[in-house]
């Protein structure tokens, strides 16, 4: 197949006028971090469309600055995805006239995407005042995370639901999630299993816990008081993407005539706090705010801080990435979980399979830190998976078998970006 034209075909097919759905059947709405990755690839197809992708997402931003993890498509029936708009009941907080959304967030990779999109076609962006309009929204978004989500008091962002990590069923969440009482399956119906193989998705027990956490947050009016959150974890990936986005914000600020220095100071502050609090044994780990302990498991989220410029522990991270736990150099892709851990499962979602967005981020981090050879190994490894397996949601890291949804938008978008 011609990979480039197939990737374009997926992006065109999933485009819905203002945004791109991650996958037509399984994910028929707009997702937050998906839109950022999709914009990074779509800029090669149409920089204007890439700008719109981000603008439509930020059009659904809440007054408190949060960018919801799902913006629901009003043309898709409520039962097209669970939990749908009626379950989240976001309008009880945002009021009518605003798009129905979820009430949780996803990792803040948007400023980084906006900066990449701008640079691909500065003329169109300047004519449309793309950055001028987006910058204050990005500032409010980062402020929400910094001010409302520092639940651990160490200057780092806490996620309050595994879905907020974007890596839903990673074993990294198992200990914190075990304390949450699952909602009975009789009270809701999973829709994901209508479209995906159960052995490649989170378990029913996980789902029961996800639903409990949504209910509690929703019933508090989506308040971020620490006592509301049974699950509160400082995730290395979320904090690393916030730091990398602050670097992008410095560039954006320069462009729109705002001071860049506060963004660079914020980047430095986050970097220092992350290394002091989350780094141990060659990898970053999540800090469980409720138990007050680091969860020392080998999630690939712990390698993503490579995207933070001038990371003092980059060499140790690269050694872990290429060592027996992830074997990135040999495999050409990065498994989502430690290969040597008995919980590693090559087919189950975020418990082992390789994902394109994570590979893209780690490659970027390797380039940032001068490891260009390994970066190239990953680039060709992921392109080979796309050629062999098509644009699947994830892949078995050993056999490169494609798994999960077909026509998955960020796989197509980031493949395009790796080709260009
Ligand atoms: C819940 C859309 C999203 C991605 C996440 C991925 C998966 C949703 C789900 O799909 O999560 O948000 O229903 O499983 O884990 O990273 O953004 O592609």
PDB file of N, CA, C and O and ligand atoms in Angstrom, residues 21-23 26-27 29-34 69-70 81-83 88 104 106-107 162-169 192 201-202 207 210 349-350 355 357 393 408 410, ligand 1:
ATOM      1  N   UNK A  21     -12.686  12.512  14.239  1.00  0.00           N
ATOM      2  CA  UNK A  21     -12.957  11.503  15.272  1.00  0.00           C
ATOM      3  C   UNK A  21     -11.786  10.509  15.309  1.00  0.00           C
ATOM      4  O   UNK A  21     -11.215  10.185  14.265  1.00  0.00           O
ATOM      5  N   UNK A  22     -11.445  10.010  16.519  1.00  0.00           N
ATOM      6  CA  UNK A  22     -10.314   9.067  16.595  1.00  0.00           C
ATOM      7  C   UNK A  22     -10.544   7.802  15.772  1.00  0.00           C
ATOM      8  O   UNK A  22      -9.641   7.335  15.081  1.00  0.00           O
ATOM      9  N   UNK A  23     -11.758   7.246  15.846  1.00  0.00           N
ATOM     10  CA  UNK A  23     -12.097   6.062  15.051  1.00  0.00           C
ATOM     11  C   UNK A  23     -13.619   6.070  14.884  1.00  0.00           C
ATOM     12  O   UNK A  23     -14.337   6.270  15.863  1.00  0.00           O
ATOM     13  N   UNK A  26     -15.660   3.081  17.269  1.00  0.00           N
ATOM     14  CA  UNK A  26     -15.350   2.985  18.700  1.00  0.00           C
ATOM     15  C   UNK A  26     -15.348   4.359  19.388  1.00  0.00           C
ATOM     16  O   UNK A  26     -15.792   4.488  20.537  1.00  0.00           O
ATOM     17  N   UNK A  27     -14.865   5.379  18.700  1.00  0.00           N
ATOM     18  CA  UNK A  27     -14.736   6.720  19.313  1.00  0.00           C
ATOM     19  C   UNK A  27     -15.356   7.781  18.396  1.00  0.00           C
ATOM     20  O   UNK A  27     -14.640   8.509  17.693  1.00  0.00           O
ATOM     21  N   UNK A  29     -16.612  10.735  18.701  1.00  0.00           N
ATOM     22  CA  UNK A  29     -16.674  12.142  19.134  1.00  0.00           C
ATOM     23  C   UNK A  29     -15.270  12.750  19.006  1.00  0.00           C
ATOM     24  O   UNK A  29     -14.379  12.131  18.451  1.00  0.00           O
ATOM     25  N   UNK A  30     -15.091  13.938  19.587  1.00  0.00           N
ATOM     26  CA  UNK A  30     -13.750  14.554  19.569  1.00  0.00           C
ATOM     27  C   UNK A  30     -13.064  14.300  20.902  1.00  0.00           C
ATOM     28  O   UNK A  30     -13.645  14.566  21.959  1.00  0.00           O
ATOM     29  N   UNK A  31     -11.830  13.817  20.858  1.00  0.00           N
ATOM     30  CA  UNK A  31     -11.051  13.602  22.083  1.00  0.00           C
ATOM     31  C   UNK A  31      -9.922  14.620  22.161  1.00  0.00           C
ATOM     32  O   UNK A  31      -9.320  14.970  21.133  1.00  0.00           O
ATOM     33  N   UNK A  32      -9.604  15.023  23.380  1.00  0.00           N
ATOM     34  CA  UNK A  32      -8.686  16.139  23.579  1.00  0.00           C
ATOM     35  C   UNK A  32      -7.265  15.881  23.073  1.00  0.00           C
ATOM     36  O   UNK A  32      -6.761  16.597  22.198  1.00  0.00           O
ATOM     37  N   UNK A  33      -6.573  14.892  23.647  1.00  0.00           N
ATOM     38  CA  UNK A  33      -5.170  14.749  23.214  1.00  0.00           C
ATOM     39  C   UNK A  33      -5.082  14.136  21.826  1.00  0.00           C
ATOM     40  O   UNK A  33      -4.130  14.375  21.094  1.00  0.00           O
ATOM     41  N   UNK A  34      -6.135  13.381  21.427  1.00  0.00           N
ATOM     42  CA  UNK A  34      -6.164  12.888  20.048  1.00  0.00           C
ATOM     43  C   UNK A  34      -6.119  14.068  19.082  1.00  0.00           C
ATOM     44  O   UNK A  34      -5.362  14.064  18.102  1.00  0.00           O
ATOM     45  N   UNK A  69     -12.053  16.182  28.119  1.00  0.00           N
ATOM     46  CA  UNK A  69     -11.377  15.123  27.346  1.00  0.00           C
ATOM     47  C   UNK A  69     -12.222  14.629  26.174  1.00  0.00           C
ATOM     48  O   UNK A  69     -11.680  14.144  25.191  1.00  0.00           O
ATOM     49  N   UNK A  70     -13.549  14.825  26.253  1.00  0.00           N
ATOM     50  CA  UNK A  70     -14.395  14.507  25.088  1.00  0.00           C
ATOM     51  C   UNK A  70     -15.316  15.696  24.813  1.00  0.00           C
ATOM     52  O   UNK A  70     -15.924  16.250  25.737  1.00  0.00           O
ATOM     53  N   UNK A  81     -21.608   5.985  22.485  1.00  0.00           N
ATOM     54  CA  UNK A  81     -20.381   5.793  23.278  1.00  0.00           C
ATOM     55  C   UNK A  81     -20.783   5.834  24.746  1.00  0.00           C
ATOM     56  O   UNK A  81     -21.630   6.633  25.138  1.00  0.00           O
ATOM     57  N   UNK A  82     -20.190   4.991  25.550  1.00  0.00           N
ATOM     58  CA  UNK A  82     -20.455   5.059  26.996  1.00  0.00           C
ATOM     59  C   UNK A  82     -19.159   5.413  27.718  1.00  0.00           C
ATOM     60  O   UNK A  82     -18.136   4.807  27.438  1.00  0.00           O
ATOM     61  N   UNK A  83     -19.215   6.357  28.690  1.00  0.00           N
ATOM     62  CA  UNK A  83     -20.341   7.188  29.116  1.00  0.00           C
ATOM     63  C   UNK A  83     -20.581   8.354  28.154  1.00  0.00           C
ATOM     64  O   UNK A  83     -19.649   9.092  27.810  1.00  0.00           O
ATOM     65  N   UNK A  88     -22.433  12.235  31.751  1.00  0.00           N
ATOM     66  CA  UNK A  88     -21.518  13.269  32.271  1.00  0.00           C
ATOM     67  C   UNK A  88     -22.289  14.482  32.783  1.00  0.00           C
ATOM     68  O   UNK A  88     -21.839  15.165  33.698  1.00  0.00           O
ATOM     69  N   UNK A 104     -13.684  15.513  32.711  1.00  0.00           N
ATOM     70  CA  UNK A 104     -12.282  15.261  33.052  1.00  0.00           C
ATOM     71  C   UNK A 104     -11.397  15.773  31.917  1.00  0.00           C
ATOM     72  O   UNK A 104     -11.905  16.231  30.894  1.00  0.00           O
ATOM     73  N   UNK A 106      -7.394  15.521  29.628  1.00  0.00           N
ATOM     74  CA  UNK A 106      -6.347  14.600  29.138  1.00  0.00           C
ATOM     75  C   UNK A 106      -5.011  15.343  29.085  1.00  0.00           C
ATOM     76  O   UNK A 106      -4.979  16.568  29.248  1.00  0.00           O
ATOM     77  N   UNK A 107      -3.908  14.641  28.843  1.00  0.00           N
ATOM     78  CA  UNK A 107      -2.584  15.282  28.923  1.00  0.00           C
ATOM     79  C   UNK A 107      -2.454  16.531  28.043  1.00  0.00           C
ATOM     80  O   UNK A 107      -2.929  16.556  26.898  1.00  0.00           O
ATOM     81  N   UNK A 162      -8.089   7.482  35.748  1.00  0.00           N
ATOM     82  CA  UNK A 162      -7.130   6.878  34.814  1.00  0.00           C
ATOM     83  C   UNK A 162      -7.333   7.363  33.379  1.00  0.00           C
ATOM     84  O   UNK A 162      -6.361   7.487  32.627  1.00  0.00           O
ATOM     85  N   UNK A 163      -8.569   7.675  32.985  1.00  0.00           N
ATOM     86  CA  UNK A 163      -8.796   8.189  31.624  1.00  0.00           C
ATOM     87  C   UNK A 163      -8.054   9.495  31.404  1.00  0.00           C
ATOM     88  O   UNK A 163      -7.766   9.858  30.262  1.00  0.00           O
ATOM     89  N   UNK A 164      -7.793  10.234  32.468  1.00  0.00           N
ATOM     90  CA  UNK A 164      -7.077  11.514  32.295  1.00  0.00           C
ATOM     91  C   UNK A 164      -5.621  11.293  31.856  1.00  0.00           C
ATOM     92  O   UNK A 164      -5.004  12.191  31.290  1.00  0.00           O
ATOM     93  N   UNK A 165      -5.091  10.123  32.137  1.00  0.00           N
ATOM     94  CA  UNK A 165      -3.704   9.842  31.745  1.00  0.00           C
ATOM     95  C   UNK A 165      -3.614   9.535  30.270  1.00  0.00           C
ATOM     96  O   UNK A 165      -2.533   9.558  29.682  1.00  0.00           O
ATOM     97  N   UNK A 166      -4.773   9.210  29.648  1.00  0.00           N
ATOM     98  CA  UNK A 166      -4.767   8.742  28.260  1.00  0.00           C
ATOM     99  C   UNK A 166      -4.293   7.301  28.158  1.00  0.00           C
ATOM    100  O   UNK A 166      -4.324   6.713  27.090  1.00  0.00           O
ATOM    101  N   UNK A 167      -3.845   6.719  29.279  1.00  0.00           N
ATOM    102  CA  UNK A 167      -3.318   5.347  29.277  1.00  0.00           C
ATOM    103  C   UNK A 167      -4.148   4.528  30.271  1.00  0.00           C
ATOM    104  O   UNK A 167      -3.647   4.013  31.270  1.00  0.00           O
ATOM    105  N   UNK A 168      -5.434   4.442  29.926  1.00  0.00           N
ATOM    106  CA  UNK A 168      -6.494   4.043  30.845  1.00  0.00           C
ATOM    107  C   UNK A 168      -6.183   2.892  31.814  1.00  0.00           C
ATOM    108  O   UNK A 168      -6.333   3.021  33.005  1.00  0.00           O
ATOM    109  N   UNK A 169      -5.813   1.733  31.250  1.00  0.00           N
ATOM    110  CA  UNK A 169      -5.685   0.555  32.135  1.00  0.00           C
ATOM    111  C   UNK A 169      -4.221   0.191  32.407  1.00  0.00           C
ATOM    112  O   UNK A 169      -3.915  -0.973  32.668  1.00  0.00           O
ATOM    113  N   UNK A 192     -17.946  -0.099  24.214  1.00  0.00           N
ATOM    114  CA  UNK A 192     -16.683  -0.377  23.518  1.00  0.00           C
ATOM    115  C   UNK A 192     -16.631  -1.814  23.016  1.00  0.00           C
ATOM    116  O   UNK A 192     -16.079  -2.093  21.953  1.00  0.00           O
ATOM    117  N   UNK A 201      -9.146  -4.984  25.578  1.00  0.00           N
ATOM    118  CA  UNK A 201      -9.724  -3.790  26.225  1.00  0.00           C
ATOM    119  C   UNK A 201      -9.579  -3.921  27.744  1.00  0.00           C
ATOM    120  O   UNK A 201      -9.273  -4.988  28.266  1.00  0.00           O
ATOM    121  N   UNK A 202      -9.855  -2.850  28.490  1.00  0.00           N
ATOM    122  CA  UNK A 202      -9.869  -2.965  29.957  1.00  0.00           C
ATOM    123  C   UNK A 202     -10.913  -3.984  30.414  1.00  0.00           C
ATOM    124  O   UNK A 202     -11.882  -4.260  29.701  1.00  0.00           O
ATOM    125  N   UNK A 207     -13.709  -1.110  34.382  1.00  0.00           N
ATOM    126  CA  UNK A 207     -14.778  -0.212  33.938  1.00  0.00           C
ATOM    127  C   UNK A 207     -15.660   0.219  35.099  1.00  0.00           C
ATOM    128  O   UNK A 207     -16.042   1.388  35.201  1.00  0.00           O
ATOM    129  N   UNK A 210     -13.909   2.909  36.796  1.00  0.00           N
ATOM    130  CA  UNK A 210     -13.896   4.161  36.012  1.00  0.00           C
ATOM    131  C   UNK A 210     -15.242   4.881  36.190  1.00  0.00           C
ATOM    132  O   UNK A 210     -15.297   6.095  36.344  1.00  0.00           O
ATOM    133  N   UNK A 349      -4.300  -3.387  25.437  1.00  0.00           N
ATOM    134  CA  UNK A 349      -4.422  -1.942  25.559  1.00  0.00           C
ATOM    135  C   UNK A 349      -3.162  -1.280  26.099  1.00  0.00           C
ATOM    136  O   UNK A 349      -2.135  -1.333  25.457  1.00  0.00           O
ATOM    137  N   UNK A 350      -3.200  -0.688  27.275  1.00  0.00           N
ATOM    138  CA  UNK A 350      -2.025   0.029  27.783  1.00  0.00           C
ATOM    139  C   UNK A 350      -1.181  -0.842  28.719  1.00  0.00           C
ATOM    140  O   UNK A 350      -0.366  -0.342  29.483  1.00  0.00           O
ATOM    141  N   UNK A 355       2.141   1.996  21.142  1.00  0.00           N
ATOM    142  CA  UNK A 355       1.216   3.021  20.629  1.00  0.00           C
ATOM    143  C   UNK A 355       2.014   4.076  19.858  1.00  0.00           C
ATOM    144  O   UNK A 355       3.114   4.457  20.265  1.00  0.00           O
ATOM    145  N   UNK A 357       1.421   7.376  19.443  1.00  0.00           N
ATOM    146  CA  UNK A 357       1.649   8.713  20.030  1.00  0.00           C
ATOM    147  C   UNK A 357       2.809   8.658  21.017  1.00  0.00           C
ATOM    148  O   UNK A 357       3.625   9.582  21.081  1.00  0.00           O
ATOM    149  N   UNK A 393      -5.056   0.978  16.214  1.00  0.00           N
ATOM    150  CA  UNK A 393      -4.951   1.774  17.443  1.00  0.00           C
ATOM    151  C   UNK A 393      -3.631   1.469  18.179  1.00  0.00           C
ATOM    152  O   UNK A 393      -2.977   2.370  18.695  1.00  0.00           O
ATOM    153  N   UNK A 408      -7.475   4.369  12.765  1.00  0.00           N
ATOM    154  CA  UNK A 408      -7.284   5.179  13.980  1.00  0.00           C
ATOM    155  C   UNK A 408      -6.529   6.458  13.602  1.00  0.00           C
ATOM    156  O   UNK A 408      -5.425   6.419  13.059  1.00  0.00           O
ATOM    157  N   UNK A 410      -4.925   9.128  15.106  1.00  0.00           N
ATOM    158  CA  UNK A 410      -3.588   9.630  15.444  1.00  0.00           C
ATOM    159  C   UNK A 410      -2.499   8.726  14.867  1.00  0.00           C
ATOM    160  O   UNK A 410      -1.391   9.193  14.599  1.00  0.00           O
TER     161      UNK A 410
HETATM  162  C1  LIG B   1     -11.479   6.891  27.201  1.00  0.00           C
HETATM  163  C2  LIG B   1      -9.658   8.101  22.115  1.00  0.00           C
HETATM  164  C3  LIG B   1      -9.185   7.648  23.478  1.00  0.00           C
HETATM  165  C4  LIG B   1      -7.708   7.988  23.733  1.00  0.00           C
HETATM  166  C5  LIG B   1      -7.174   7.313  24.982  1.00  0.00           C
HETATM  167  C6  LIG B   1      -7.473   5.820  24.909  1.00  0.00           C
HETATM  168  C7  LIG B   1      -8.969   5.596  24.733  1.00  0.00           C
HETATM  169  C8  LIG B   1     -11.092   6.133  25.929  1.00  0.00           C
HETATM  170  C9  LIG B   1     -11.750   4.765  25.923  1.00  0.00           C
HETATM  171  O1  LIG B   1      -9.422   6.248  23.556  1.00  0.00           O
HETATM  172  O2  LIG B   1      -9.643   6.070  25.890  1.00  0.00           O
HETATM  173  O3  LIG B   1     -11.052   8.214  27.116  1.00  0.00           O
HETATM  174  O4  LIG B   1     -12.971   4.707  25.698  1.00  0.00           O
HETATM  175  O5  LIG B   1     -11.064   3.753  26.153  1.00  0.00           O
HETATM  176  O6  LIG B   1      -6.999   5.164  26.029  1.00  0.00           O
HETATM  177  O7  LIG B   1      -5.799   7.550  25.098  1.00  0.00           O
HETATM  178  O8  LIG B   1      -7.571   9.368  23.867  1.00  0.00           O
HETATM  179  O9  LIG B   1      -8.796   7.617  21.126  1.00  0.00           O
END
